[in-house]
Amino acid sequence: MSSKIRAGLIGVGAAVPEKILTNADLEKMVDTNDEWITTRTGIKQRHIAAPGEAASDYAIKAGKIAMERAGITAEDLDLIIIATITADSPLPACASIVQDKLGATHAAAFDLQAGCTGWVYALSVARNFVENGAAKNVLAVGVDLLSTITNWTDRTTCVLFGDGAGAGIVSAMKDDEYGFYDFVLGSDGSGAPALSIEAGGSRVPITHEALDEHRNKVVMNGREVFKFAVKVQGDAAELILNRAGLSMEDVDLVVPHQANVRIIESAVKRLGIPEEKFYVNIPRYGNTSAASIPIALNEAVEAGRVKKGDNILLVGFGAGLTWGAGVMKWAY
Ligand code: UT7
């Protein structure tokens, strides 16, 4: 046992909207079909928030579950980090709303934006707060209601996205044999145009014309993001395992960003980790952006796929363009 603090996850949770939108539903909305969506992406359905619901609603639900499982209350939180691209409104941070509604009276709160990589970034930041002694308990949430920024007339994007939230409590490990080994984070902003929203920020304000042209919604060059994703996903996974001193055989479970089943299959091939070790739930949720990895990790835990001492690899990529990977020894 060393005197160094080692941070790790002590509880996870997730929450998704009740309403389900199937591929058959989408066939009635745009020129698409179940066969195309299934073979190109693996997606069969996605959860969609009700009108009037916001990111904080789901962040709070997921956060409460994670806190309960971790055996802590909101008063025990020192920091709340919300990874999102769909905060309730541009101002204030979604994290401040969550902090208030949870009654986390001792917690600082901020949002973090790294697209679909957001939760991996949030865990890495939380880990640093805990390991340098600046926080004891951090609530790290990945939440996105992508349905609110989707152009529902664009078949190249609207079939991909879904809504939801996943959360984790990052704390000091009682036994420092467990917890995070390390993270790698990256960004290549030259790829920004491949996945972006043009209007609604400081460069291009929202105008009636911009709204008419859906310029406040996501546009994506799917092929470019696909190529980028396949490369950085493999690179980041190899790098983080190397840094942690782990071999591919040492990995018990991989929880990749759920964007496209073909991107996950490329990781299976490149890394040589057996397919059964990859947790895949994309058929039921689609791409939920920052929520995708924590929803999948939570499901894996609930399904009994994770046991104490397992080495778990998380790997994500997304708008920015960004990427990130982390590896941990599961603590409970
Ligand atoms: O979270 C990170 C962000 N996102 C991603 O990681 C997404 C990465 N990219 C992808 O997953 C894939 O590129 C897509 C699923 C978005 C697209 O798959 P693809 O195999 O790259 O298809 P494509 O864009 O090359 O399009 C192939 C054809 C096109 O028709 P033509 O030009 O060959 O006649 C498209 O117009 O498929 C057509 N198409 C569709 N057809 C039916 C595009 N969207 C649809 C659709 N239904 N929904």
PDB file of C-alpha atoms in Angstrom, residues 241 245-251:
ATOM      1  CA  LEU A 241      -3.131  -0.187 -22.051  1.00  0.00           C
ATOM      2  CA  GLY A 245       1.226  -1.896 -18.235  1.00  0.00           C
ATOM      3  CA  LEU A 246      -1.654  -4.153 -19.274  1.00  0.00           C
ATOM      4  CA  SER A 247      -1.802  -6.580 -22.191  1.00  0.00           C
ATOM      5  CA  MET A 248      -4.892  -7.205 -24.322  1.00  0.00           C
ATOM      6  CA  GLU A 249      -5.369 -10.475 -22.392  1.00  0.00           C
ATOM      7  CA  ASP A 250      -5.556  -8.539 -19.123  1.00  0.00           C
ATOM      8  CA  VAL A 251      -8.698  -6.689 -20.268  1.00  0.00           C
TER       9      VAL A 251
END
